[in-house]
Tab-separated table of C-alpha atoms in Angstrom:
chain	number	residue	atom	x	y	z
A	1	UNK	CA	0.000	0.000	0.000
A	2	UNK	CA	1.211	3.106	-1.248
A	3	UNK	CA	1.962	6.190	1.606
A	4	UNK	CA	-0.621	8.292	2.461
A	5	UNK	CA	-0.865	12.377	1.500
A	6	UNK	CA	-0.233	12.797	5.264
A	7	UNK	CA	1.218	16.008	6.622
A	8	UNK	CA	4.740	15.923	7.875
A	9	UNK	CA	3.747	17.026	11.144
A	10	UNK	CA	1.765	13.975	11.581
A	11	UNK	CA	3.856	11.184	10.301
A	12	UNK	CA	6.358	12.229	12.640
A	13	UNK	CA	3.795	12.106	15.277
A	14	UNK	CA	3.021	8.467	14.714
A	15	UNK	CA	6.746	7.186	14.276
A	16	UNK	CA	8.029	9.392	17.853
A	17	UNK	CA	4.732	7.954	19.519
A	18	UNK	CA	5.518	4.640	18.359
A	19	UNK	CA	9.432	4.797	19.129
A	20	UNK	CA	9.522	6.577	21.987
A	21	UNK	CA	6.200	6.184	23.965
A	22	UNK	CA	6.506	3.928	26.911
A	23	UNK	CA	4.912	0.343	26.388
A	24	UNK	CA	3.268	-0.222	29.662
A	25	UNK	CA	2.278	-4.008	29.265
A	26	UNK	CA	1.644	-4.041	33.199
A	27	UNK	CA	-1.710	-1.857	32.972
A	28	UNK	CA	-3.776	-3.962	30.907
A	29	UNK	CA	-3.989	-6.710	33.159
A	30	UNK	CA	-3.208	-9.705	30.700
A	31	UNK	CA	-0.295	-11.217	28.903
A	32	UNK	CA	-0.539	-13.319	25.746
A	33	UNK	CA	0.728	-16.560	25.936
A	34	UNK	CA	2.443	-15.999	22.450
A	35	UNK	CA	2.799	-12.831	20.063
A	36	UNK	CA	2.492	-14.146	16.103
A	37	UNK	CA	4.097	-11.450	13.484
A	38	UNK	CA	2.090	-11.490	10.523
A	39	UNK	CA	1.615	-9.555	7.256
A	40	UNK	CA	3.283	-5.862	6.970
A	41	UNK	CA	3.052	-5.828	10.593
A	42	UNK	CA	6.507	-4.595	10.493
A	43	UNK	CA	6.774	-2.887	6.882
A	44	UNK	CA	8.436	0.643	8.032
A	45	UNK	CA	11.233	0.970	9.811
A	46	UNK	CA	8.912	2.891	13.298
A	47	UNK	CA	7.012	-0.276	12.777
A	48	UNK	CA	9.645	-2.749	13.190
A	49	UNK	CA	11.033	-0.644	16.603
A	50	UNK	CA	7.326	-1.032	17.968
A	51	UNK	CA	7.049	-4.821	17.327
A	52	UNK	CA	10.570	-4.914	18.830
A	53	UNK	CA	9.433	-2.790	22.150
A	54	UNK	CA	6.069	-4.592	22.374
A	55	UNK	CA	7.866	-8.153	22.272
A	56	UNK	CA	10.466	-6.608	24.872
A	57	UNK	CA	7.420	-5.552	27.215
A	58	UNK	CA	5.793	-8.762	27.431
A	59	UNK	CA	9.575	-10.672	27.694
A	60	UNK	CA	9.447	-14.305	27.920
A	61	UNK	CA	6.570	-14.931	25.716
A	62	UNK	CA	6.820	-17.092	22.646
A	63	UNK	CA	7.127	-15.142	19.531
A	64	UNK	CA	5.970	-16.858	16.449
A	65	UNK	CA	6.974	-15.731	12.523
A	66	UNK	CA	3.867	-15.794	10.418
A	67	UNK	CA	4.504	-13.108	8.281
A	68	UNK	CA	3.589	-15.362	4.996
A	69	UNK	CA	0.028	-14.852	6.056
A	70	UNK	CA	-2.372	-11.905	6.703
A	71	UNK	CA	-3.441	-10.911	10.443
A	72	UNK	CA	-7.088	-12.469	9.600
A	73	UNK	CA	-5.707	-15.887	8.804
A	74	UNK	CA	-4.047	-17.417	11.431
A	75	UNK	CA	-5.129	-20.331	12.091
A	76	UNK	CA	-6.395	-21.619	15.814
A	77	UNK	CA	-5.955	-24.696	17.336
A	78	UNK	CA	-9.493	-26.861	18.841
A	79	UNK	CA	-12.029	-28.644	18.425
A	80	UNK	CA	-15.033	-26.213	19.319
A	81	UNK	CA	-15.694	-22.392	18.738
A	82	UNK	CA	-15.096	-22.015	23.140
A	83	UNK	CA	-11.796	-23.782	22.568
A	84	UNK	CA	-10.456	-21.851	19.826
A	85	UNK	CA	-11.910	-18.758	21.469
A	86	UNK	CA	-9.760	-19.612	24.341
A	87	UNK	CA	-6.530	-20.184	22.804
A	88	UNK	CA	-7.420	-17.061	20.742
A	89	UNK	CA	-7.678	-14.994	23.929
A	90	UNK	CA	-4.427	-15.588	24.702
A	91	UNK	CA	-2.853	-14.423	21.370
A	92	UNK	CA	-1.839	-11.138	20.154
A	93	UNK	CA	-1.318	-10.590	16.719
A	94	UNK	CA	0.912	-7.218	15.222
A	95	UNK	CA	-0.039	-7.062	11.326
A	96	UNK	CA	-1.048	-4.766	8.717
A	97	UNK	CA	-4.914	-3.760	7.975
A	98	UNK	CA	-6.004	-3.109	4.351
A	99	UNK	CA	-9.834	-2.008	4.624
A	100	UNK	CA	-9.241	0.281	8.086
A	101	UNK	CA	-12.343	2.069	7.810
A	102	UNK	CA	-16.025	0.568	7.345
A	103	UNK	CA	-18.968	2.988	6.490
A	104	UNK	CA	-21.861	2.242	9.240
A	105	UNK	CA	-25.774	2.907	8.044
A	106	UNK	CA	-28.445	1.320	10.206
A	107	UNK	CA	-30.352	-0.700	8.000
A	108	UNK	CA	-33.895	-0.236	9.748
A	109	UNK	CA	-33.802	3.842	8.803
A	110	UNK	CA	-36.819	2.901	6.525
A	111	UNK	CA	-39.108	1.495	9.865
A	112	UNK	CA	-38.089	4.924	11.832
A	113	UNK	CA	-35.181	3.260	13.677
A	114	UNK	CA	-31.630	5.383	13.113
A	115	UNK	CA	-28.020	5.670	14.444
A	116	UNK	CA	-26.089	8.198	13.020
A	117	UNK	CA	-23.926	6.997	10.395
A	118	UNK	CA	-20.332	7.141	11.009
A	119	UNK	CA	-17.461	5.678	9.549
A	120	UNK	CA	-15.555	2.585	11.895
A	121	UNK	CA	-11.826	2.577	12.210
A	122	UNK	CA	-9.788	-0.050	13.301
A	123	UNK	CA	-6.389	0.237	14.720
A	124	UNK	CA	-6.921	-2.922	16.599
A	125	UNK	CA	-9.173	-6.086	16.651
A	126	UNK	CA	-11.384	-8.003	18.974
A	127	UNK	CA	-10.536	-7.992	22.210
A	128	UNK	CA	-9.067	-10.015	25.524
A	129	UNK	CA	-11.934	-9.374	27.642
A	130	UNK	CA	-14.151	-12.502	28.103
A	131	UNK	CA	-17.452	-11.436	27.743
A	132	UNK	CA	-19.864	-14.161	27.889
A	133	UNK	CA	-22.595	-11.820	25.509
A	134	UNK	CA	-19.807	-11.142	23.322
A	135	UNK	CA	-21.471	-11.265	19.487
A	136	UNK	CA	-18.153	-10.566	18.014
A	137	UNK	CA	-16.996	-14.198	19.161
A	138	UNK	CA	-18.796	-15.545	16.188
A	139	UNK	CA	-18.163	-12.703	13.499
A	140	UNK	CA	-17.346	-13.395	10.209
A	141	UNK	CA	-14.076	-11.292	10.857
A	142	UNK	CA	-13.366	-13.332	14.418
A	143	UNK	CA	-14.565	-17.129	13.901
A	144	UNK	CA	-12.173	-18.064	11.886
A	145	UNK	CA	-9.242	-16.880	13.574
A	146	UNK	CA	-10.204	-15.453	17.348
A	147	UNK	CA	-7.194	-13.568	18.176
A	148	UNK	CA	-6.100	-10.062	19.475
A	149	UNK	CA	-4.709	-8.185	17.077
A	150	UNK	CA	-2.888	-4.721	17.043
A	151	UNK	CA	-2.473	-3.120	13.175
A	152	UNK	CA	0.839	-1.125	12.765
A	153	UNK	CA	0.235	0.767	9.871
A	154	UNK	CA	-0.845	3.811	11.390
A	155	UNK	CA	-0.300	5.653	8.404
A	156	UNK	CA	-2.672	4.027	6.528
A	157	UNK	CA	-5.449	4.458	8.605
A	158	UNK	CA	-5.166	8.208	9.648
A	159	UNK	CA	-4.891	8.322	5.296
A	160	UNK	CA	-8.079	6.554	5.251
A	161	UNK	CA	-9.840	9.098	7.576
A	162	UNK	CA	-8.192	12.175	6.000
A	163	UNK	CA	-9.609	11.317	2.746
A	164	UNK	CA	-12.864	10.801	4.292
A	165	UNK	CA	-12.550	14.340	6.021
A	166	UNK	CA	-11.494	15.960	2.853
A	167	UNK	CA	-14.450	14.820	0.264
A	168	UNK	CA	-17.365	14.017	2.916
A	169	UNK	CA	-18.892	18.125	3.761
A	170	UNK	CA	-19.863	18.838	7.858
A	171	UNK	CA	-18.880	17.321	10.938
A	172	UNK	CA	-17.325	13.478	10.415
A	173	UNK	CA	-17.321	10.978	13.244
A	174	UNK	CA	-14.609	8.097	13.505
A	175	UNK	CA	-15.694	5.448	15.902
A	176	UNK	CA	-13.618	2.678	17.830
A	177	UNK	CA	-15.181	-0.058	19.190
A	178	UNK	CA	-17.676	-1.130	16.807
A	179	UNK	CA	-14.897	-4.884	16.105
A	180	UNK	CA	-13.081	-4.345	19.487
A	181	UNK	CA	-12.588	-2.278	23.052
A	182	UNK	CA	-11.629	1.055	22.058
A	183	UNK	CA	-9.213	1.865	24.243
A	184	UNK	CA	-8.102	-1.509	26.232
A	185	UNK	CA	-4.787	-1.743	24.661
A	186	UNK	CA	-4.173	2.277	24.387
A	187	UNK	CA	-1.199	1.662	27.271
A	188	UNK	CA	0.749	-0.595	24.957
A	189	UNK	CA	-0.446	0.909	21.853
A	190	UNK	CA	-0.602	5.027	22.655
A	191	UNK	CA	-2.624	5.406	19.272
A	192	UNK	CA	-5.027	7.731	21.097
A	193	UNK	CA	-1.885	9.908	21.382
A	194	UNK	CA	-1.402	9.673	17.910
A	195	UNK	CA	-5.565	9.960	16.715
A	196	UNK	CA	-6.114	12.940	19.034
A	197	UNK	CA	-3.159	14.822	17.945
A	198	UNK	CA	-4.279	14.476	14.481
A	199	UNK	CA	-7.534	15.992	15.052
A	200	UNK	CA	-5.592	19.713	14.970
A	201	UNK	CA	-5.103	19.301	11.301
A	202	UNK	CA	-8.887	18.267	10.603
A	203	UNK	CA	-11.360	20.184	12.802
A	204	UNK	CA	-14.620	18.434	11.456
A	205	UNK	CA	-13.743	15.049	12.684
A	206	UNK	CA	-14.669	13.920	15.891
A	207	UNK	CA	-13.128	10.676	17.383
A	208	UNK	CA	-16.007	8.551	19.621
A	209	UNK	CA	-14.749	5.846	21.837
A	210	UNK	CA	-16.854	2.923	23.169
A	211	UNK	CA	-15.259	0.973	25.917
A	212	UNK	CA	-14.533	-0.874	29.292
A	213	UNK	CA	-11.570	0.035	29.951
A	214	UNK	CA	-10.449	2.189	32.886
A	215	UNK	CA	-7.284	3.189	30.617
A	216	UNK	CA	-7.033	6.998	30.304
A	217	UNK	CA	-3.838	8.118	30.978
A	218	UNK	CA	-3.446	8.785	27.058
A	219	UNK	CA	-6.378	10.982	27.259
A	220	UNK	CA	-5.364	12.695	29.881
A	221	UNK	CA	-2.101	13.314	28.648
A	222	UNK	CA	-3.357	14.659	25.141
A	223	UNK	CA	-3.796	18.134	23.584
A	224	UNK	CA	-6.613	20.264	25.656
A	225	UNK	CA	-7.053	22.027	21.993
A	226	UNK	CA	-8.632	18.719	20.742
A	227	UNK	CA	-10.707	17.680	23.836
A	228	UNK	CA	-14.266	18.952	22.535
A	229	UNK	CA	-13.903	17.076	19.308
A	230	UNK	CA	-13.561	13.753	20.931
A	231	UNK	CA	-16.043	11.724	22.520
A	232	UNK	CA	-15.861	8.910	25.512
A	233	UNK	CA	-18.506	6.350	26.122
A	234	UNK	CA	-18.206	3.759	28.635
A	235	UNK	CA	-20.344	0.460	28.636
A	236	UNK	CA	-21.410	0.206	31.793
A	237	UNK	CA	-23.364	-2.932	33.466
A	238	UNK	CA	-25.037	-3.473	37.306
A	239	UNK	CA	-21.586	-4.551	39.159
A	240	UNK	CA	-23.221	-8.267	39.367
A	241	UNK	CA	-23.447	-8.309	35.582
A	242	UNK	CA	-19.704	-7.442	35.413
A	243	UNK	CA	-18.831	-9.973	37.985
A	244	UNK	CA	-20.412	-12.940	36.293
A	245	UNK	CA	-20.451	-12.369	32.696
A	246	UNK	CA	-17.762	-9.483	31.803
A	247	UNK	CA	-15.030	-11.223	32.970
A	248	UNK	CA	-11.048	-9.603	32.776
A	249	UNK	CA	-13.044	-6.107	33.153
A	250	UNK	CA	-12.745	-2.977	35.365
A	251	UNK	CA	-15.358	-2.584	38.123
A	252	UNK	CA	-18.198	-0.259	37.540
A	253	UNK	CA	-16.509	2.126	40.144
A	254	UNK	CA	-12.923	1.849	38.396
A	255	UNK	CA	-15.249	2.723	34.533
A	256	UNK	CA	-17.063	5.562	36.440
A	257	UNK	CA	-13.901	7.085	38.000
A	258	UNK	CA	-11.889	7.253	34.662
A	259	UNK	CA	-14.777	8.388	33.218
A	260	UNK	CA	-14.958	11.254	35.960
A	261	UNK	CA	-11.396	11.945	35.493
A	262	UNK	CA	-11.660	12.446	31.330
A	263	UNK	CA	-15.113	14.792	31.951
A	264	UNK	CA	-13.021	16.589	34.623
A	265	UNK	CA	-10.669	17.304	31.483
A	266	UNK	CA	-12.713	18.545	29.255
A	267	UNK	CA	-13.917	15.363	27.293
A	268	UNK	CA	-17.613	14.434	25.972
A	269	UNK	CA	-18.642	11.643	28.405
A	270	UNK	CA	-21.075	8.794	27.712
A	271	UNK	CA	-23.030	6.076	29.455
A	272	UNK	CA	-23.902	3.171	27.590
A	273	UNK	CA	-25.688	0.708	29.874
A	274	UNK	CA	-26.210	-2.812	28.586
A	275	UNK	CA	-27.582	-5.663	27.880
A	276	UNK	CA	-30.193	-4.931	30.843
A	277	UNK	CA	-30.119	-8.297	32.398
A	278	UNK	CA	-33.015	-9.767	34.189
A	279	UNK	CA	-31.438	-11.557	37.763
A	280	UNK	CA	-33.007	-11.344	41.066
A	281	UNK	CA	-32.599	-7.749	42.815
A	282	UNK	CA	-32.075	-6.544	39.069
A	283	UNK	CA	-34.369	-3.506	39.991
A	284	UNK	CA	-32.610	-2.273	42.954
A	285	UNK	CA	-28.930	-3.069	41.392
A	286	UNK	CA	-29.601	-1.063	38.271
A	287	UNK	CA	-31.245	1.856	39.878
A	288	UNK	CA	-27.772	2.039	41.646
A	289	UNK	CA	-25.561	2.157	38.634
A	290	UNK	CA	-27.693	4.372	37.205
A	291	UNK	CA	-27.539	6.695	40.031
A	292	UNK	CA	-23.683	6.769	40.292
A	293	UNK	CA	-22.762	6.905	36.295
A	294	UNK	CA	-25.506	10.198	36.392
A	295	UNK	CA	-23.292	11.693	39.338
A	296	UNK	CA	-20.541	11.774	36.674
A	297	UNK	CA	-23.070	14.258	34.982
A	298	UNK	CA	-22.348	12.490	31.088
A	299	UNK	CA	-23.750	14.100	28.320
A	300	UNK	CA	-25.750	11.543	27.413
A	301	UNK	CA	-27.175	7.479	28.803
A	302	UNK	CA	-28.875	4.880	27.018
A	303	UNK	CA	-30.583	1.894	28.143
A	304	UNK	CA	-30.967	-1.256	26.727
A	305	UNK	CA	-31.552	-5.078	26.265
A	306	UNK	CA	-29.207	-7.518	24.238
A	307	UNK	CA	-28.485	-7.507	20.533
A	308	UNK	CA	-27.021	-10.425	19.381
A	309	UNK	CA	-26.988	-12.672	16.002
A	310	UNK	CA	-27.676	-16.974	15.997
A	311	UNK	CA	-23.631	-17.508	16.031
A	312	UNK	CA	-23.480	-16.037	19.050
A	313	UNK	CA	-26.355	-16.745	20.490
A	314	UNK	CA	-25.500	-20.159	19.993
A	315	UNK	CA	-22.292	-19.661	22.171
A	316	UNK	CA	-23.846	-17.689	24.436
A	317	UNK	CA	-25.946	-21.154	25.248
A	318	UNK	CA	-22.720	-22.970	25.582
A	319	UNK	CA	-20.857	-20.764	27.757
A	320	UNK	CA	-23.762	-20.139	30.512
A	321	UNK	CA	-26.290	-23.206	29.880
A	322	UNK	CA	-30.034	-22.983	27.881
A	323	UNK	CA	-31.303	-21.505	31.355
A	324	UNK	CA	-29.000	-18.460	31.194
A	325	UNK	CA	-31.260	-15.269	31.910
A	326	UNK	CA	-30.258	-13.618	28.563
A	327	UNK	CA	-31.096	-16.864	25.500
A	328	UNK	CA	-35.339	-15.999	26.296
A	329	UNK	CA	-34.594	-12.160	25.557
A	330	UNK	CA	-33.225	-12.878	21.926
A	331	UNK	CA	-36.391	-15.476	20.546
């Protein structure tokens, strides 16, 4: 893939951030039990440091040459989708993406229903949580090859979205977390260094992040100049729900107190709070997390039930049994 029309400025951005940015493996609170080079993963010479720095931060884990293949086909050992899932989990794979950005339109405007349409990027994919709703478990882009996977060219995504800024008139919104967690691997990663420092040189975009994660320090660390044109949203859940089925996630108060901090800073906060999950003392438990995300005073909360497809429905049966409390809300 050719270079991008990028602006000096920000190419150097991306190759200091991805020299010289500290990899802190220690705050994500997992380590792969191998790292697999694929495809391009380390095409440019900032690229090949990073892979170098990222295998130094997790040292001791098996590293595995696979760059004869693309990040999306890897293959993964086991006989079911929960085993391959599981040896997945435990895999992080550095490549190269070649369709970064994906145009979103709801397909029910017609019968009155509409999201906003915005444009998907993806620096990363999937994601090491262990969500037993998960519907991305059984995506076309994750069956195959369940993995966690971290794209290094940088370039060609921020070329992606500048081309998009440049032909597409009024405000454009760039969205992570649509195919993984947002910001979960930002503190080996620092690409919302690089995003939000790239916003200077295009002030219609706005970056939205959906997440988990309790991992702001890149935020918080970033431009003040580019705060209003970048949005935060936190999926939230009663703590119970995160307990039982959002396993490998922050608490509810460790979500609600980064999410303080960012607002504090001069970020857009969000609440996102689902799947609603019916279990006994659901009423009271709810009312509580509602009660402490709206003392963070976010800009806006939504409510609601779980959206899922038959793949993953499917596991969803397998992981938590054909009595699980969520299976009766998807017939």
């Amino acid at each position: 893939m050719s270079r991008p029309l990028l602006s000096e400025q920000v190419r150097d951005i991306v190759a200091t951030v991805m020299t010289t940015a500290p990899v802190r493996a220690e705050r994500l609170g997992w380590r792969p039990h191998r790292i697999v080079l694929t495809r391009g993963c380390d095409a440019l010479p900032y690229q090949r440091i990073y892979c170098e720095r990222l295998i130094a931060a997790f040292a001791g884990v098996d590293v595995i040459d696979r760059r004869d293949i693309p990040h999306n086909r890897l293959p993964v050992p086991g006989d079911t989708p929960l085993e391959r899932l599981k040896w997945g989990k435990h895999t992080l794979v550095l490549g190269s993406i070649g369709r970064p950005l994906h145009r979103n339109v709801d397909p029910e405007q017609a019968r009155g229903i509409l999201c906003a349409p915005y444009w998907a990027y993806h620096s990363s994919w999937f994601c090491f949580y262990d969500c037993a709703y998960c519907y991305l478990a059984a995506s076309p882009g994750v069956k195959f090859s369940p993995t966690v996977r971290i794209f290094t060219n940088v370039e060609d995504i921020l070329g992606a979205m500048f081309r998009v800024t440049a032909q597409q008139r009024g405000v454009v919104g760039f969205y992570s977390g649509k195919v993984q967690d947002g910001l979960q691997l930002d503190p080996v990663t620092n690409y919302s260094r690089i995003f939000t420092a790239a916003l200077s040189a295009w002030p219609r975009a706005r970056l939205i992040y959906l997440t988990k994660s309790a991992a702001v320090e890149n935020l918080l660390q970033g431009d003040a100049d580019c705060r209003r044109q970048v949005i935060v949203t936190w999926s939230l859940n009663a703590e119970q729900i995160i307990r039982t089925m959002e396993r490998g996630t922050p608490s509810l108060d460790e979500r609600l107190a980064a999410a303080a901090r960012c607002r504090q800073a001069g970020y857009q906060v969000r609440f996102i709070i689902m799947p609603l999950v019916p279990f006994p003392g659901w009423e009271e438990a709810y009312a509580g997390a509602v009660s402490k995300a709206l003392a963070v005073k976010p800009s806006q909360m939504t409510l609601g039930g779980i959206c899922s497809y038959p793949g993953a429905c499917a596991m969803l049966r397998h992981r938590l049994g054909d009595t699980n409390p969520l299976s009766p809300l998807l017939v």
